Coordinates of C-alpha atoms and ligand atoms in Angstrom, one line a residue:
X773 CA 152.0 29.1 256.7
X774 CA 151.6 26.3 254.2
X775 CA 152.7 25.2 250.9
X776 CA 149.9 25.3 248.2
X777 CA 150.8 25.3 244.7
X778 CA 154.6 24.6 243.2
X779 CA 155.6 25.1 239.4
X780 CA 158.5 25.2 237.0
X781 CA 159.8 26.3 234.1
X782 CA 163.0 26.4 232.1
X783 CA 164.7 29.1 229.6
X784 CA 167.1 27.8 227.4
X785 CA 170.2 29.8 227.3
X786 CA 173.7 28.5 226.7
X787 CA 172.1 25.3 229.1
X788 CA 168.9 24.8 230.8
X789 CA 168.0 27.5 233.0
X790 CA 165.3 25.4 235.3
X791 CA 163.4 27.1 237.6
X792 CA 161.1 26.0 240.5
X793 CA 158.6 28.3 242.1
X794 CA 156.8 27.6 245.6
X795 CA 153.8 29.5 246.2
X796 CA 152.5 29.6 250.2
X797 CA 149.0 30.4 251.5
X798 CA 149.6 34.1 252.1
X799 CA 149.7 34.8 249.0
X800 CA 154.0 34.8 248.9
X801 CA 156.4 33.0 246.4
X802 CA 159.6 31.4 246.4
X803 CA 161.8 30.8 243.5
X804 CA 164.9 28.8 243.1
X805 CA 167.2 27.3 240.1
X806 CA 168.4 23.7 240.0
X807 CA 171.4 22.8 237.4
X808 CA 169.9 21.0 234.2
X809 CA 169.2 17.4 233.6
X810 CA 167.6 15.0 231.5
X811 CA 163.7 14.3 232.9
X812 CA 164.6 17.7 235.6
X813 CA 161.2 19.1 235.3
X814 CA 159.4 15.9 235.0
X815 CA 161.1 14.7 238.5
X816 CA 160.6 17.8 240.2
X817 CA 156.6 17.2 239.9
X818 CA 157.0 14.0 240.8
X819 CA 158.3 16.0 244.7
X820 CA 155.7 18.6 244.1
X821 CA 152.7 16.7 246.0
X822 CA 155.2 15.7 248.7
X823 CA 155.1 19.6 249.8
X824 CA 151.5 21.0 249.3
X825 CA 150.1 21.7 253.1
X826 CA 153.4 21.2 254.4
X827 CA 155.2 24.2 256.5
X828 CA 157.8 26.5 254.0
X829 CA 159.6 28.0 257.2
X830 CA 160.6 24.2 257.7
X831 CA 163.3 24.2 254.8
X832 CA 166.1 21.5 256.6
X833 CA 163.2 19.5 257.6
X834 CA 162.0 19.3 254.0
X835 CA 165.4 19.3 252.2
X836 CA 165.8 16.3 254.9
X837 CA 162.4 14.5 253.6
X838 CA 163.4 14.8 249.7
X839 CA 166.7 13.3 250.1
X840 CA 165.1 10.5 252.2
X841 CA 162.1 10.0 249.4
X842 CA 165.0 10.2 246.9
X843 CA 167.1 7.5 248.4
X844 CA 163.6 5.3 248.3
X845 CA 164.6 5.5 244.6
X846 CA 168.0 4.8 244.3
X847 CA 169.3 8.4 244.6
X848 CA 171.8 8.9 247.6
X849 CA 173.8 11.0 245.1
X850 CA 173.5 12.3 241.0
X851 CA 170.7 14.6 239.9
X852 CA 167.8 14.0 241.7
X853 CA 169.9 16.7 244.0
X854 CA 169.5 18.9 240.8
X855 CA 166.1 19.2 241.9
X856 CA 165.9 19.4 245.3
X857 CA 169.2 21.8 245.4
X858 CA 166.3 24.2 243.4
X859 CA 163.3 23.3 246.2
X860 CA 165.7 24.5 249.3
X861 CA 166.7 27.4 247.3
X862 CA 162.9 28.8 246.6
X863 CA 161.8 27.7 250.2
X864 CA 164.7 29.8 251.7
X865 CA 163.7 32.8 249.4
X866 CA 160.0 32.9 250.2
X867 CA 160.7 32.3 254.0
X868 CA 163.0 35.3 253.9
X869 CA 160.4 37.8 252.1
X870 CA 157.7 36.6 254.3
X871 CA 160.3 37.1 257.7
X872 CA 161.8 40.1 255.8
X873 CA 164.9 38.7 256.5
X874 CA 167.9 38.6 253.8
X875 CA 168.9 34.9 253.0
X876 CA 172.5 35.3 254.2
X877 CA 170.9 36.1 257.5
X878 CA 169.1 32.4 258.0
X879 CA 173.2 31.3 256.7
X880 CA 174.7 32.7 259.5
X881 CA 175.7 36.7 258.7
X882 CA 177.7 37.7 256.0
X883 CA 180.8 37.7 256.6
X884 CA 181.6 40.0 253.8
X885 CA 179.8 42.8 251.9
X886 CA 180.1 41.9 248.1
X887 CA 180.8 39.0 246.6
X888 CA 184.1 37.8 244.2
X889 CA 183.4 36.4 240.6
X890 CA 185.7 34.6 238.5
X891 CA 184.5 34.5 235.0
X892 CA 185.1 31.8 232.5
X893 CA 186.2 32.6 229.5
X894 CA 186.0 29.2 227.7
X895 CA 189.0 28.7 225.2
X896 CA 188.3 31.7 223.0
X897 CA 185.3 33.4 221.3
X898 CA 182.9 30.2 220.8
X899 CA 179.0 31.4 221.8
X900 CA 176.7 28.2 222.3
X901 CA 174.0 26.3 223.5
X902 CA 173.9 23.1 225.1
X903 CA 171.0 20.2 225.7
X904 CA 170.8 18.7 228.8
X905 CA 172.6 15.8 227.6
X906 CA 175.2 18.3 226.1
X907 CA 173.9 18.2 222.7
X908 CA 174.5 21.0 220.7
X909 CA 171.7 22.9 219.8
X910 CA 170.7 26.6 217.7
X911 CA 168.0 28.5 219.6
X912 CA 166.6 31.9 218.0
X913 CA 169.0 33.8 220.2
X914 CA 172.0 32.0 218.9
X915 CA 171.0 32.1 215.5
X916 CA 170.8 35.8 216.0
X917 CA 173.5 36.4 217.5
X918 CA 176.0 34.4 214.5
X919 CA 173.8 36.6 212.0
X920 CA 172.9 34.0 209.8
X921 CA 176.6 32.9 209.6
X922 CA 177.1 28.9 210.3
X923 CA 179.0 28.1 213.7
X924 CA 182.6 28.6 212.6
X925 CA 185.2 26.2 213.2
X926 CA 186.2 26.2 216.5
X927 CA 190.2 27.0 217.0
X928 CA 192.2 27.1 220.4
X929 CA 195.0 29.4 219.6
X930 CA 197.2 31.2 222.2
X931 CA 195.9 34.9 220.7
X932 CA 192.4 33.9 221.2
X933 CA 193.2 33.3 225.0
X934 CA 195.1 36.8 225.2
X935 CA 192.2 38.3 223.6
X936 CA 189.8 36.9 225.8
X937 CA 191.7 37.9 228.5
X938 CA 192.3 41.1 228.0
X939 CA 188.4 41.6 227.5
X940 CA 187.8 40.2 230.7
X941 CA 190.2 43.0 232.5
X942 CA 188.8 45.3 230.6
X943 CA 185.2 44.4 231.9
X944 CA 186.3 44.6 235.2
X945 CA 187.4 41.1 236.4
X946 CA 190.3 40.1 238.7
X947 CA 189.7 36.3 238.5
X948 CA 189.2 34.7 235.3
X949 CA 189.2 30.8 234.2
X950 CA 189.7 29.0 230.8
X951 CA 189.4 25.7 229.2
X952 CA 192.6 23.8 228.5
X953 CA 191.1 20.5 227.8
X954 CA 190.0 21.2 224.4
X955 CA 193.6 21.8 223.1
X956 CA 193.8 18.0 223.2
X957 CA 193.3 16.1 220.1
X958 CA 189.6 14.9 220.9
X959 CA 189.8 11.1 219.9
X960 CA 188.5 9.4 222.7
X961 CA 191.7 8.2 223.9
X962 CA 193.5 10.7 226.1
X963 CA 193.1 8.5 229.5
X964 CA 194.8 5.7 227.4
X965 CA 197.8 7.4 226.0
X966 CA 200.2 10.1 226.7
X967 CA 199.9 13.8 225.6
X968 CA 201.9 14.6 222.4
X969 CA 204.5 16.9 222.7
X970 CA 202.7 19.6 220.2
X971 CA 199.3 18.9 222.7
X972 CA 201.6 19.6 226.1
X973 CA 203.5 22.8 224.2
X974 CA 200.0 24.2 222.6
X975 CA 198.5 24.0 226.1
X976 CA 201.3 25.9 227.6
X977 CA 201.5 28.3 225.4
X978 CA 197.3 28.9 225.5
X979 CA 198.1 29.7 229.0
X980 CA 201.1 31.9 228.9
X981 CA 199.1 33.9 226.5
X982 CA 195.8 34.6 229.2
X983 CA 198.4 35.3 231.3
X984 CA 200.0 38.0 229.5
X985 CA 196.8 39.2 228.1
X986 CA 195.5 39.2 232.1
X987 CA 198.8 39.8 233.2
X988 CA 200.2 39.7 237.0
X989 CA 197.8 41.0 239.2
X990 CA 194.7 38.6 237.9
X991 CA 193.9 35.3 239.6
X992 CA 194.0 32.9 236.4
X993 CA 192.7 29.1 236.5
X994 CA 192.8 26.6 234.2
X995 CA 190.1 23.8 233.7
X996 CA 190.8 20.3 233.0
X997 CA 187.5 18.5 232.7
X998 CA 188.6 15.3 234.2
X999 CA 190.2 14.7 230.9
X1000 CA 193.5 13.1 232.2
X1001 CA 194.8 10.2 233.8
X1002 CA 197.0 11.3 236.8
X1003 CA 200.3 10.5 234.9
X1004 CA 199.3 13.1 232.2
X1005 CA 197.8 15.6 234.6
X1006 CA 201.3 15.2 237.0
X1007 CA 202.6 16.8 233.6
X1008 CA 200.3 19.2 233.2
X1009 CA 200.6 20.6 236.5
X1010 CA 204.6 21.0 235.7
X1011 CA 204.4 22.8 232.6
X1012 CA 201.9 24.8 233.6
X1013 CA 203.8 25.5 237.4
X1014 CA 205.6 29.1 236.0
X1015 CA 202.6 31.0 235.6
X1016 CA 201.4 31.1 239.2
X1017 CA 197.5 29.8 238.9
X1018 CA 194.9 30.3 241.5
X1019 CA 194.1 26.7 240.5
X1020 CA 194.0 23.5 238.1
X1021 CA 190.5 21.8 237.9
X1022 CA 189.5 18.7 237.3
X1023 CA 192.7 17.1 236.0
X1024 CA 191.3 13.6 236.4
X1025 CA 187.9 11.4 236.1
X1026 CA 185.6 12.5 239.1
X1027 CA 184.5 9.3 240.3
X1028 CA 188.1 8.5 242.4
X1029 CA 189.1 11.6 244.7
X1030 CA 192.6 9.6 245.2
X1031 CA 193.8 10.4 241.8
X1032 CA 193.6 14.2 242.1
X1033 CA 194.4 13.7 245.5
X1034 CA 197.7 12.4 244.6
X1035 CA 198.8 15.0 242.5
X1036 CA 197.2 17.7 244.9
X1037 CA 200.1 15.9 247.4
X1038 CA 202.8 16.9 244.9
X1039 CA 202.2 20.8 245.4
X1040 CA 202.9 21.4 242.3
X1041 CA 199.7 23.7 242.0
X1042 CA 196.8 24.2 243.7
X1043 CA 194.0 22.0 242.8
X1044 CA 190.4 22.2 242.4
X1045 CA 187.6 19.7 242.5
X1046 CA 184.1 18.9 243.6
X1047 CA 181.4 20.2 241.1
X1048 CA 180.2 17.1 240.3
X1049 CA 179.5 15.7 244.6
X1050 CA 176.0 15.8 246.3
X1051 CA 175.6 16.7 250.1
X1052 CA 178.6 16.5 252.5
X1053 CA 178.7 12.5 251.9
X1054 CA 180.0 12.8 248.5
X1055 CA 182.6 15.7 249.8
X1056 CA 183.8 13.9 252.7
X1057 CA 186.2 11.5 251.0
X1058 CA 187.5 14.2 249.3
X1059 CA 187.8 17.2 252.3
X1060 CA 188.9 14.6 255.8
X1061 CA 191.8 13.2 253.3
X1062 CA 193.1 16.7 252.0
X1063 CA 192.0 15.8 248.7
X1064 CA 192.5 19.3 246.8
X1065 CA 193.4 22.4 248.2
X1066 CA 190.3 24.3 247.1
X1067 CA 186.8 22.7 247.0
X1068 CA 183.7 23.4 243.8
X1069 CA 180.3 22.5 245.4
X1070 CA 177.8 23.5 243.2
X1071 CA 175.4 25.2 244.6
X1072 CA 172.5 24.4 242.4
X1073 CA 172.8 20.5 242.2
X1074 CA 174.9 19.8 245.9
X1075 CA 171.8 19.8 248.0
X1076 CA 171.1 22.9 248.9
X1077 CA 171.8 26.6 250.3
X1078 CA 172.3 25.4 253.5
X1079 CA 174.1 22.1 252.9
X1080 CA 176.5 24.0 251.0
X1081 CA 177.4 26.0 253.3
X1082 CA 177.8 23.1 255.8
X1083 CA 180.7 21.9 252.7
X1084 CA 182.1 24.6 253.1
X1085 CA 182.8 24.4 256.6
X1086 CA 183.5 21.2 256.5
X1087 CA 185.9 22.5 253.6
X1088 CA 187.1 25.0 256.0
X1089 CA 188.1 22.6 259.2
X1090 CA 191.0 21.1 256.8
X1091 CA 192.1 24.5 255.4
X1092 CA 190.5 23.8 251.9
X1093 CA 189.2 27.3 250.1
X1094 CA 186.0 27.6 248.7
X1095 CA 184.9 28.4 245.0
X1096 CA 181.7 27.3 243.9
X1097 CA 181.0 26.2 240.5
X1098 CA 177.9 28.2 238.3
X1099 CA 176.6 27.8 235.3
X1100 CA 173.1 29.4 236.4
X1101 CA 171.2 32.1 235.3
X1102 CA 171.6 35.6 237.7
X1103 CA 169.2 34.1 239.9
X1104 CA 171.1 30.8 240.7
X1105 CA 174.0 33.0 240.6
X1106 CA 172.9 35.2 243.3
X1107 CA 171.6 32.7 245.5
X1108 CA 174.9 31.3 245.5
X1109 CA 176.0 34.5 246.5
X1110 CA 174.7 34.3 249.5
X1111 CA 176.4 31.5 251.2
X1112 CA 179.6 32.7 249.9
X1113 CA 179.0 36.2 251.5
X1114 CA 178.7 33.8 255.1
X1115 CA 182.1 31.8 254.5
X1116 CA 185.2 32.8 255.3
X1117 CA 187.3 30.4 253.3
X1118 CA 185.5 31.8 250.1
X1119 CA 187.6 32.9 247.2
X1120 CA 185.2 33.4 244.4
X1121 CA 181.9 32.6 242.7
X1122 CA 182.0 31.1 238.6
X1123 CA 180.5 33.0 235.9
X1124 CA 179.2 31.3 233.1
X1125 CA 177.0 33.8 231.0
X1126 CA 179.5 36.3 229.4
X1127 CA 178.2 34.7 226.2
X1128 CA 174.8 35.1 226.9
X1129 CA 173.5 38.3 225.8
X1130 CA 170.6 38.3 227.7
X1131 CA 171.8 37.3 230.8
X1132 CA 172.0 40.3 232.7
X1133 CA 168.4 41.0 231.7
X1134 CA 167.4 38.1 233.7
X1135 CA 166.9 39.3 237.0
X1136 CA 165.7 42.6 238.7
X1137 CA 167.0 43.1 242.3
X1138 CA 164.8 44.4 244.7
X1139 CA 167.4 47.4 246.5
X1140 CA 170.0 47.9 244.0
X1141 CA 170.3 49.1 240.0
X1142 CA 172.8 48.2 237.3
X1143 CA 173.6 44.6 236.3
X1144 CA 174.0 41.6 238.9
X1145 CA 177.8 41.8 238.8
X1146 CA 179.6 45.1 239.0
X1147 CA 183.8 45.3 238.5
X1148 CA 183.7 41.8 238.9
X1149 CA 181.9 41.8 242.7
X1150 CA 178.0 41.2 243.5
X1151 CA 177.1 42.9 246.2
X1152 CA 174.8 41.8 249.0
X1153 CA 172.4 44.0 250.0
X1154 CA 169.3 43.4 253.0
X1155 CA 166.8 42.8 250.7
X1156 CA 164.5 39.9 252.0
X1157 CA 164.9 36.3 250.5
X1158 CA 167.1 35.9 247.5
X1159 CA 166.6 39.6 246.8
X1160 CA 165.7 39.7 243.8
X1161 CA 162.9 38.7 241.2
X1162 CA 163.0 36.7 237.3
X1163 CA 162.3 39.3 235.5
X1164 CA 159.8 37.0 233.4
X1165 CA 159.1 39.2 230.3
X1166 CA 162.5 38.9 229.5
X1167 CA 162.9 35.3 230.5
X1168 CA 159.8 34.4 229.0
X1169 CA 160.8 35.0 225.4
X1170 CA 163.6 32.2 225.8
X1171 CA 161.1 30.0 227.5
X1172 CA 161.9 26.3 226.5
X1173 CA 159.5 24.9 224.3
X1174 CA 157.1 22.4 225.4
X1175 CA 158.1 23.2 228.9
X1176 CA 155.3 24.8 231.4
X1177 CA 156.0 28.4 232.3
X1178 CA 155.5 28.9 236.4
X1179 CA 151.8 26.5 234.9
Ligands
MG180 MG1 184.8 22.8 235.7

């Protein structure tokens, strides 16, 4: 079996949806989803003659050959993983069709039958769309969807997040996350100076109100955004102790694991980090020194299928818990799925596209009807590979402009 053609392409939803397709000489195809990033497309053609005539079934091997070709560059870490996170996945998904095999099989077994989401609910009811360098942009289907209205204003009230959550119950989620960062003030300075008292009581009461609108029996988390310096985030973690969180993320800049690691020490609550580390180099800082108590890979930019699930076991050998961060399209979303269905220090999967109105329509599974996520679970079926197809007349009407489409 060898490699003969590979091709991308990108719909633009609330970010990048980018796409990479691997095509063998029987006539099978793979496809996988890499997080966004500036140049993405451009740098995965630059791999793309690095795998024609080479073997699919060998996925580590050429995982193992990107990340050494990458480091040639400069790239032990950052995006360039974007890319090759996407390869992995699409070699994994046509080496299960053309073995028949599911891909939580090649991961190990599932260890579980269906898989937990937590949905993020933002700070309220803001619907957007996002550049790869998070500019703001208006695609047709956002300008559709505000009718012709202009963007309102956005506001952070505490009745927006018991709205929200009460929606999300009502949809059938039992883990749900939101934005507390963008209470603050944005002037540039929080890392330089403390949180006001009307910033610290705003925040507090944003989250007692998804709590009561979610009430007891829903996992809630909260989201930082590396937005704090540890002093600030130390208060945070107080105020917001009395509503029992599955987690607080990113309280401080990623680059330093020891800040959040500190106030992970206080056990105050339980703390969340990692979406932003490549491979199990960049984790291992954080997971040998019990650096939070659950850990984010993301699945689409960390490396790979595989080397995310190693994380995770490296994750699990210190009693760290497992949540991955998403932002991806179903497709990402579901080949995420499967290493968390073969991990059993999993909690729960992100999802990002409740905003989306076309995300559902994404993605046609090959053994099982209705949309990707049902009362809040996917559930993993033996259907080989991923398990599932783009379903391209859809996708193709969001297709980026200027970007090839699976050329
Ligand atoms: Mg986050």
């Amino acid at each position: 079996m060898k490699i003969t053609h590979v091709s991308t392409a990108v719909v633009e939803a609330n970010y990048d949806y980018t796409y990479v397709r691997v095509h063998a000489d029987n006539g099978q195809y793979g496809t996988g989803e890499c997080f966004f990033a500036p140049g993405l497309t451009q740098a995965l053609r630059e791999m793309f003659p690095l795998l024609i005539g080479r073997d699919p079934r060998e996925v580590d091997r050429l995982a193992r050959m990107l990340w050494r070709k990458g480091s040639g560059a400069g790239a032990v870490a950052g995006y360039l993983y974007n890319a090759i996170s996407g390869v992995e996945a699409a070699l994994w998904d046509l080496v299960g069709k053309s073995a028949g095999v599911p891909l939580w099989q090649f991961l190990g077994g599932k260890v579980r039958d269906e898989v937990r989401i937590y949905v993020d609910c933002h700070a309220g009811d803001n619907i957007e769309s996002w550049g790869p360098m998070l500019t703001e942009r208006e695609p047709q289907w956002l300008r559709d969807a505000l009718g012709g209205q202009p963007r309102g204003e956005e506001r952070y009230e505490p009745e927006m997040y018991f709205e929200r959550a009460r929606q999300m119950v009502a949809a059938g989620f039992d883990a749900m996350k939101f934005d507390i960062d963008s209470i603050v003030v944005l002037t540039g300075e929080e890392l330089n100076r403390p949180l006001t008292r009307a910033e610290m009581d705003k925040m507090t009461a944003c989250v007692a109100a998804a709590r009561a609108g979610a009430g007891d029996a829903v996992d809630l988390a909260v989201d930082c955004h590396w937005r704090f310096a540890p002093t600030e985030a130390i208060r945070i973690a107080r105020s917001l102790a009395p509503y029992n969180l599955l987690w607080l993320e990113d309280p401080c800049p990623p680059e330093n694991y020891r800040d959040v690691a500190e106030i992970r020490g206080l056990g105050i609550v339980p703390i969340l980090t990692g979406e932003n580390l490549n491979r199990r180099h960049g984790f291992w800082d954080l997971i040998v020194n019990r650096g939070c108590d659950l850990v984010a890979p993301d699945l689409q930019k960390c490396g790979g299928l595989l080397e995310g699930k190693r994380i995770g076991e490296l994750a699990e050998m210190q009693g760290i818990r497992y949540a991955p961060h998403n932002i991806s399209s179903p497709l990402g979303t579901l080949a995420s799925a499967h290493v968390c269905a073969t991990l059993p220090n999993f909690v729960a999967l992100e999802f990002h596209g409740s905003d989306v109105p076309f995300w559902n329509d994404l993605l046609v599974r090959s053994d099982c009807s209705g949309p990707l996520i049902q009362r809040g679970r996917i559930p993993m079926t033996n259907a080989p590979g991923l398990g599932a197809e783009l379903n391209e007349a859809v996708a193709r009407r969001y297709a980026k402009p200027g970007e090839p489409w699976f050329a």
